[in-house]
Coordinates of C-alpha atoms in Angstrom, one line a residue:
M46 CA 202.3 119.5 89.9
V47 CA 198.6 118.9 90.5
D48 CA 196.9 121.8 92.2
E49 CA 193.7 121.2 94.2
E50 CA 194.4 117.5 93.9
H51 CA 191.2 116.7 95.8
D52 CA 188.9 118.3 93.1
G53 CA 186.5 115.9 91.5
S54 CA 186.9 117.6 88.1
Y55 CA 190.1 115.6 87.7
K56 CA 188.1 112.5 87.2
Q57 CA 186.8 111.9 83.7
Q58 CA 183.2 110.6 84.1
D59 CA 182.4 109.3 80.7
K60 CA 184.0 107.3 77.8
L61 CA 187.6 106.6 78.9
R62 CA 187.3 107.0 82.7
Y63 CA 190.5 108.0 84.3
H64 CA 191.8 110.3 87.1
A65 CA 194.2 112.9 86.0
R66 CA 195.9 113.0 89.4
D67 CA 196.6 109.3 89.3
L68 CA 197.9 109.5 85.8
A69 CA 200.2 112.3 86.9
L70 CA 201.6 109.9 89.5
V71 CA 202.1 107.2 86.9
R72 CA 203.8 109.7 84.5
A73 CA 206.1 110.9 87.2
R74 CA 207.1 107.4 88.1
E75 CA 207.9 106.5 84.5
A76 CA 210.0 109.7 84.2
A77 CA 211.7 109.2 87.5
C78 CA 210.7 112.7 88.6
P79 CA 208.8 114.0 91.7
V80 CA 205.2 115.0 91.6
V81 CA 203.6 117.6 93.9
L82 CA 200.0 117.3 94.9
G83 CA 198.8 120.6 96.3
S84 CA 195.6 121.1 98.4
A85 CA 194.5 122.8 101.6
T86 CA 191.9 120.0 101.9
P87 CA 193.6 116.8 100.6
S88 CA 191.5 113.9 99.6
L89 CA 191.3 111.1 102.1
E90 CA 193.1 108.9 99.6
S91 CA 196.1 111.2 99.7
L92 CA 196.1 111.4 103.5
A93 CA 196.0 107.6 103.7
N94 CA 199.0 107.5 101.4
V95 CA 200.8 109.9 103.7
A96 CA 200.0 107.7 106.7
A97 CA 201.2 104.6 104.8
G98 CA 204.5 106.3 103.9
R99 CA 203.9 106.3 100.2
Y100 CA 203.7 110.2 100.1
V101 CA 205.9 112.7 101.9
E102 CA 203.9 115.5 103.5
L103 CA 205.2 119.1 103.1
P104 CA 202.9 121.2 105.2
L105 CA 202.5 125.0 104.6
E106 CA 202.4 126.6 108.0
E107 CA 200.8 129.9 106.9
R108 CA 198.5 131.4 104.3
A109 CA 199.9 133.3 101.3
G110 CA 201.0 136.8 102.2
G111 CA 200.9 135.9 105.9
A112 CA 197.1 136.5 106.2
S113 CA 195.3 134.9 109.1
A114 CA 192.7 132.2 108.5
P115 CA 189.1 133.4 108.6
A116 CA 187.0 132.7 111.6
I117 CA 184.1 130.3 110.8
R118 CA 180.9 130.7 112.8
L119 CA 177.7 128.6 112.6
L120 CA 174.4 130.5 112.3
D121 CA 171.6 128.4 113.8
I122 CA 168.5 129.0 111.5
R123 CA 166.2 126.6 113.2
R124 CA 162.8 128.2 114.1
R125 CA 164.0 131.5 112.6
P126 CA 162.3 133.1 109.6
L127 CA 164.4 133.4 106.5
I128 CA 164.1 136.2 103.9
E129 CA 164.4 134.3 100.6
G130 CA 166.9 131.9 102.1
L131 CA 168.9 134.5 104.1
S132 CA 168.8 134.9 107.8
D133 CA 168.5 138.3 109.4
R134 CA 171.9 137.9 111.0
L135 CA 173.5 137.2 107.7
I136 CA 171.8 140.2 106.1
D137 CA 172.9 142.4 109.0
A138 CA 176.5 141.2 108.7
I139 CA 176.5 142.0 105.0
G140 CA 175.2 145.5 105.8
E141 CA 177.9 146.0 108.4
T142 CA 180.6 144.8 106.1
L143 CA 179.5 147.1 103.3
S144 CA 179.4 150.1 105.8
Q145 CA 183.0 149.4 106.6
G146 CA 184.0 149.4 103.0
G147 CA 184.4 145.7 102.7
Q148 CA 183.1 143.2 100.1
A149 CA 180.7 140.3 100.9
M150 CA 180.1 137.0 99.1
V151 CA 177.1 134.7 99.4
F152 CA 177.8 131.1 98.3
I153 CA 175.1 128.6 97.3
N154 CA 176.0 125.7 95.1
R155 CA 172.8 125.6 93.2
R156 CA 171.9 127.4 89.9
G157 CA 168.6 128.9 89.0
F158 CA 165.9 130.6 91.0
A159 CA 164.4 127.6 92.8
P160 CA 165.1 123.8 92.4
T161 CA 161.4 122.8 92.5
L162 CA 158.1 124.2 91.3
I163 CA 155.3 122.5 93.2
C164 CA 151.5 122.7 93.2
N165 CA 149.9 123.7 96.5
D166 CA 146.6 122.0 95.6
C167 CA 147.6 118.6 94.3
G168 CA 151.2 118.5 95.7
Q169 CA 152.8 117.5 92.4
P170 CA 156.1 118.9 91.4
A171 CA 157.1 119.9 87.8
D172 CA 159.3 116.9 86.8
C173 CA 161.6 116.3 83.9
R174 CA 159.9 114.1 81.3
R175 CA 163.2 112.3 80.6
C176 CA 164.8 112.0 84.0
D177 CA 163.9 111.1 87.6
A178 CA 164.4 114.7 88.6
H179 CA 162.6 117.9 89.3
M180 CA 162.8 120.8 86.8
T181 CA 164.6 123.9 88.1
V182 CA 162.9 127.3 87.9
H183 CA 164.8 129.9 85.9
A184 CA 162.6 133.0 86.6
G185 CA 164.7 135.4 84.5
Q186 CA 163.9 133.4 81.3
S187 CA 160.5 132.2 82.5
R188 CA 161.7 128.6 81.8
L189 CA 161.9 125.2 83.6
R190 CA 165.2 123.4 83.0
C191 CA 166.5 120.0 83.8
H192 CA 170.1 120.4 85.1
H193 CA 170.7 116.7 84.2
C194 CA 169.7 116.2 80.6
G195 CA 169.3 119.9 79.5
S196 CA 165.7 119.7 78.5
E197 CA 163.6 122.8 79.1
R198 CA 160.1 124.1 78.6
P199 CA 158.2 127.4 79.4
L200 CA 157.4 128.2 83.0
P201 CA 153.7 127.1 83.2
P202 CA 151.0 129.5 84.4
A203 CA 149.1 126.6 86.0
C204 CA 149.8 123.1 87.4
E205 CA 150.5 120.7 84.6
H206 CA 148.7 117.9 86.5
C207 CA 145.5 119.6 87.9
G208 CA 145.3 123.0 86.4
S209 CA 145.6 125.0 89.6
V210 CA 147.3 128.3 89.6
E211 CA 148.5 127.9 93.2
L212 CA 152.2 127.2 92.3
D213 CA 155.0 127.6 94.7
R214 CA 158.7 128.0 93.9
V215 CA 160.4 125.9 96.6
G216 CA 164.0 126.2 97.6
Y217 CA 166.8 128.6 96.6
G218 CA 169.3 129.1 93.9
T219 CA 171.8 131.8 92.9
E220 CA 169.2 133.7 90.9
R221 CA 166.8 133.9 93.8
I222 CA 169.5 134.9 96.3
A223 CA 170.8 137.6 94.0
A224 CA 167.3 139.0 93.6
A225 CA 166.8 139.1 97.4
L226 CA 170.1 140.9 98.0
E227 CA 169.4 143.4 95.2
H228 CA 166.1 144.1 97.1
A229 CA 167.9 144.4 100.5
F230 CA 170.8 146.5 99.1
P231 CA 169.3 148.3 96.0
D232 CA 172.2 150.8 95.5
V233 CA 175.1 148.3 95.9
P234 CA 176.8 146.9 92.8
M235 CA 176.5 143.2 92.6
A236 CA 178.0 140.3 90.5
R237 CA 176.3 136.9 90.1
I238 CA 178.7 134.3 88.9
D239 CA 177.4 130.9 87.8
R240 CA 177.1 128.9 84.6
D241 CA 173.9 130.6 83.6
S242 CA 175.0 134.2 84.1
T243 CA 178.4 133.8 82.4
R244 CA 177.4 131.9 79.2
R245 CA 178.2 134.8 76.9
K246 CA 181.8 134.9 75.7
G247 CA 183.9 137.1 78.0
E248 CA 181.3 137.5 80.6
L249 CA 183.0 135.3 83.2
D250 CA 186.3 137.3 82.9
R251 CA 184.3 140.6 83.1
Q252 CA 182.5 139.6 86.2
L253 CA 185.6 138.2 87.9
A254 CA 187.4 141.5 87.1
R255 CA 184.6 143.5 88.7
A256 CA 184.9 141.3 91.8
A257 CA 188.7 141.5 92.0
S258 CA 188.7 145.3 91.6
G259 CA 186.1 145.8 94.3
E260 CA 183.6 147.4 91.8
A261 CA 181.1 144.6 92.7
R262 CA 180.6 144.9 96.4
I263 CA 178.3 141.9 96.8
L264 CA 179.2 138.6 95.1
V265 CA 176.7 135.7 94.7
G266 CA 177.7 132.4 93.1
T267 CA 178.3 128.7 92.9
Q268 CA 181.7 126.9 93.2
M269 CA 182.8 128.9 90.2
L270 CA 183.5 131.6 92.7
A271 CA 185.4 129.4 95.1
K272 CA 188.3 128.1 93.0
G273 CA 191.6 130.0 93.2
H274 CA 190.3 133.5 92.9
H275 CA 191.8 136.4 94.8
F276 CA 189.4 139.2 95.9
P277 CA 191.5 141.5 98.1
A278 CA 188.5 143.5 99.5
L279 CA 186.5 140.4 100.5
T280 CA 186.1 140.1 104.2
L281 CA 182.7 138.3 104.7
V282 CA 181.5 135.0 103.2
G283 CA 178.1 133.6 103.8
I284 CA 177.5 129.9 103.0
L285 CA 174.0 128.7 102.4
D286 CA 172.6 125.1 102.3
A287 CA 175.8 123.3 103.4
D288 CA 173.5 120.9 105.3
R289 CA 172.9 118.9 102.2
G290 CA 176.4 117.5 102.5
L291 CA 175.8 116.3 106.0
F292 CA 173.2 113.8 104.9
G293 CA 174.1 112.9 101.3
T294 CA 173.6 109.4 100.0
D295 CA 177.2 109.1 98.7
F296 CA 179.7 108.0 101.4
R297 CA 182.0 110.8 100.3
A298 CA 179.4 113.6 100.9
L299 CA 180.9 114.8 104.2
E300 CA 184.4 114.9 102.7
H301 CA 183.2 116.9 99.7
M302 CA 181.1 119.3 101.8
A303 CA 184.1 120.0 104.1
Q304 CA 186.4 120.6 101.1
L305 CA 184.0 123.0 99.4
V306 CA 183.2 124.9 102.6
L307 CA 186.9 125.5 103.4
Q308 CA 187.6 126.4 99.7
V309 CA 184.9 129.0 99.8
A310 CA 185.9 130.2 103.2
G311 CA 189.5 130.7 101.9
R312 CA 188.3 133.5 99.7
A313 CA 187.8 135.7 102.8
G314 CA 190.5 137.8 104.4
R315 CA 193.3 137.2 101.9
A316 CA 194.7 140.8 102.2
E317 CA 195.2 143.1 105.2
R318 CA 191.8 142.8 106.8
P319 CA 190.7 139.6 108.5
G320 CA 187.9 137.5 107.2
T321 CA 184.7 136.1 108.7
V322 CA 182.7 133.1 107.4
L323 CA 179.1 132.6 108.5
L324 CA 177.6 129.2 107.7
Q325 CA 173.9 128.9 107.9
T326 CA 172.8 125.5 109.3
R327 CA 169.8 123.7 110.8
N328 CA 172.2 121.2 112.4
P329 CA 174.5 123.4 114.6
D330 CA 175.0 120.5 117.0
H331 CA 176.2 118.0 114.3
P332 CA 179.5 116.6 115.8
L333 CA 181.4 116.4 112.5
L334 CA 180.4 119.9 111.5
N335 CA 181.5 121.2 114.8
L336 CA 184.7 119.3 114.5
L337 CA 185.4 121.0 111.2
V338 CA 184.7 124.4 112.6
R339 CA 186.5 123.9 115.9
D340 CA 189.6 121.8 114.9
G341 CA 189.9 122.2 111.2
Y342 CA 189.9 119.9 108.1
R343 CA 192.7 117.6 109.3
A344 CA 190.8 116.6 112.4
L345 CA 187.6 115.9 110.4
A346 CA 189.6 114.0 107.9
E347 CA 191.0 111.7 110.6
A348 CA 187.5 111.1 111.9
L349 CA 186.2 110.3 108.5
L350 CA 189.2 107.9 107.8
E351 CA 188.4 106.0 110.9
D352 CA 184.7 105.7 109.8
R353 CA 185.9 104.5 106.4
R354 CA 188.2 101.9 107.9
A355 CA 185.3 100.6 110.1
A356 CA 183.0 100.4 107.1
E357 CA 185.7 99.0 104.8
L358 CA 185.1 101.9 102.3
P359 CA 187.8 103.6 100.2
P360 CA 190.6 104.4 100.9
A361 CA 190.4 101.3 103.2
S362 CA 189.2 99.3 100.2
H363 CA 188.8 99.6 96.4
L364 CA 185.7 99.8 94.4
A365 CA 184.7 99.3 90.8
V366 CA 181.2 100.1 89.3
I367 CA 179.8 98.3 86.3
R368 CA 177.0 100.5 84.9
A369 CA 174.4 99.6 82.3
E370 CA 171.8 101.7 80.6
A371 CA 168.9 100.6 78.4
A372 CA 165.6 101.6 77.0
S373 CA 163.9 99.8 79.9
A374 CA 164.8 99.3 83.6
S375 CA 164.3 95.5 83.2
A376 CA 166.8 95.4 80.3
A377 CA 169.5 97.2 82.2
S378 CA 169.0 95.0 85.3
A379 CA 168.8 91.8 83.3
Y380 CA 172.1 92.5 81.6
L381 CA 173.8 93.2 84.9
A382 CA 172.4 90.1 86.4
A383 CA 174.1 88.1 83.6
V384 CA 177.3 90.1 84.4
R385 CA 177.0 89.1 88.0
E386 CA 176.7 85.4 87.1
Q387 CA 179.7 85.7 84.9
L388 CA 181.7 87.3 87.8
L389 CA 180.7 84.5 90.1
A390 CA 181.8 81.9 87.6
I391 CA 185.1 83.7 87.2
D392 CA 185.6 83.6 90.9
Q393 CA 185.2 79.8 90.9
G394 CA 188.3 79.5 88.8
L395 CA 190.5 81.8 91.0
D396 CA 192.7 80.9 94.0
P397 CA 191.5 83.0 96.9
T398 CA 194.9 82.7 98.6
R399 CA 196.5 84.4 95.5
D400 CA 193.7 86.4 94.0
G401 CA 191.9 87.4 97.1
E402 CA 188.2 87.9 97.6
C403 CA 185.9 90.3 95.8
L404 CA 182.4 91.3 97.1
V405 CA 179.8 91.7 94.3
L406 CA 176.8 93.9 95.2
G407 CA 173.7 94.3 93.1
P408 CA 172.5 94.8 90.5
A409 CA 170.5 97.7 91.7
A410 CA 168.9 100.8 90.1
A411 CA 171.2 103.8 90.0
P412 CA 170.3 106.6 92.5
M413 CA 168.8 108.5 89.6
E414 CA 167.4 105.5 87.6
R415 CA 166.1 107.4 84.5
L416 CA 168.4 109.9 82.9
G417 CA 167.9 111.4 79.4
G418 CA 165.1 108.9 78.7
R419 CA 167.4 105.9 79.5
Y420 CA 167.2 103.6 82.5
R421 CA 170.3 102.9 84.5
A422 CA 171.5 100.2 86.9
Q423 CA 174.8 99.3 88.4
L424 CA 176.8 96.5 90.0
L425 CA 179.4 97.3 92.7
L426 CA 182.6 95.4 93.2
Q427 CA 184.6 95.8 96.4
A428 CA 188.0 94.3 97.3
S429 CA 190.8 95.0 99.8
R430 CA 193.3 95.4 96.9
R431 CA 192.9 97.0 93.6
A432 CA 194.8 94.2 91.9
W433 CA 192.1 91.8 92.9
L434 CA 189.6 93.9 91.1
H435 CA 191.8 94.1 88.0
E436 CA 192.2 90.4 87.9
R437 CA 188.5 89.8 87.7
L438 CA 187.7 92.7 85.4
A439 CA 190.4 91.6 83.0
R440 CA 188.8 88.1 82.7
L441 CA 185.3 89.7 82.5
V442 CA 185.7 92.3 79.8
P443 CA 186.2 89.9 76.8
S444 CA 182.9 88.2 77.4
M445 CA 180.7 91.3 78.2
G446 CA 179.6 91.8 74.7
E447 CA 178.4 88.2 74.4
L448 CA 176.4 87.9 77.6
P449 CA 172.6 87.7 77.5
G450 CA 171.0 91.1 77.1
A451 CA 174.2 92.8 75.8
R452 CA 172.6 94.0 72.6
K453 CA 170.0 95.9 74.5
A454 CA 172.3 97.7 76.9
R455 CA 175.3 100.0 76.9
W456 CA 177.8 99.3 79.6
S457 CA 180.8 100.9 81.2
I458 CA 183.3 100.1 83.9
D459 CA 184.6 102.7 86.4
V460 CA 187.5 101.7 88.7
D461 CA 187.9 103.9 91.7
P462 CA 184.7 105.9 91.1
V463 CA 184.4 109.3 92.7
D464 CA 180.6 109.3 92.3
L465 CA 178.2 106.4 92.8
G466 CA 175.3 108.3 91.3

């Protein structure tokens, strides 16, 4: 059985790149035994397999224990002042929940105090010196940290570019939200659960126990709070910054946003009392967001599948990404240009009626080009059948170490990538 089969953590993202869900299917086929993929928000790939008759769908008609599904409401925060990222209506709802003896959770999938430190005089942000990314403010430790390469440095008293002391912490993370809620509800026990607050051995179990017992009345956290936990007293969930998923650069952004929102929402109302979910948004009229709230995940998934078919994106097609990293951007791109030429030469020797067609896109810089002091580029292969990708990659791999520029670059191949970053 593969629980939460849609979860991206099943995909190994480095070295030997595999998807544990797909390996479970292969293992079950070899052992001639059934495999159960469980999820309240199945991946679009699994739903496509159901539609094609490759999977048998076994729907669960009710929640565990017979509890009713929580009501999800959109909070329009356009032109409304926020108190450290929290709307007055959300704060009022938390206060009302606490007065009724309930427990409240505020979810924001971002660690730290603020994602950006910016100078109000010169406009320059504090950037990582090794990545194309802003440093995250961690106010409790007075540090700037890069959440991509792990580098850190002290929180500067003045702008590192112009020397101005007019620095502004822009945006919100769990640390900032927790501080705001402690200020709003100073006498209410709280638990903050994220990777930073639970680093010490046993701290995660301790905080989860406080949450499950009801000792902690307000919970603040990232997706660590969302996965499979049972908090009987939890009746209110507030979701912040879900709008990021509406306009993500990855074509799977909307799917992932919906899965995460419903996974978080599922923590509310799991016992006797019904739950409510308040989702703050600056896009209350977004058609797909409203479809999710009004008609549920399956309706949204069907709409997304239709969009994928129109755009010939997975699961309506299959992708492979060839990535290269090097000490310079030109070295990474030059190597992938040689890989592209080799792929085109391989195509000349194939029979399109038997081996199909494969679209080769790039090379192009990765969305985050510089990571950990190395420059990254990628080449995208797209085909209607996975076998057509395999045929070309099998012919390509033996020559990749001998192509021009191979000695200056490290390369990898990812078939069926879950992330194009």
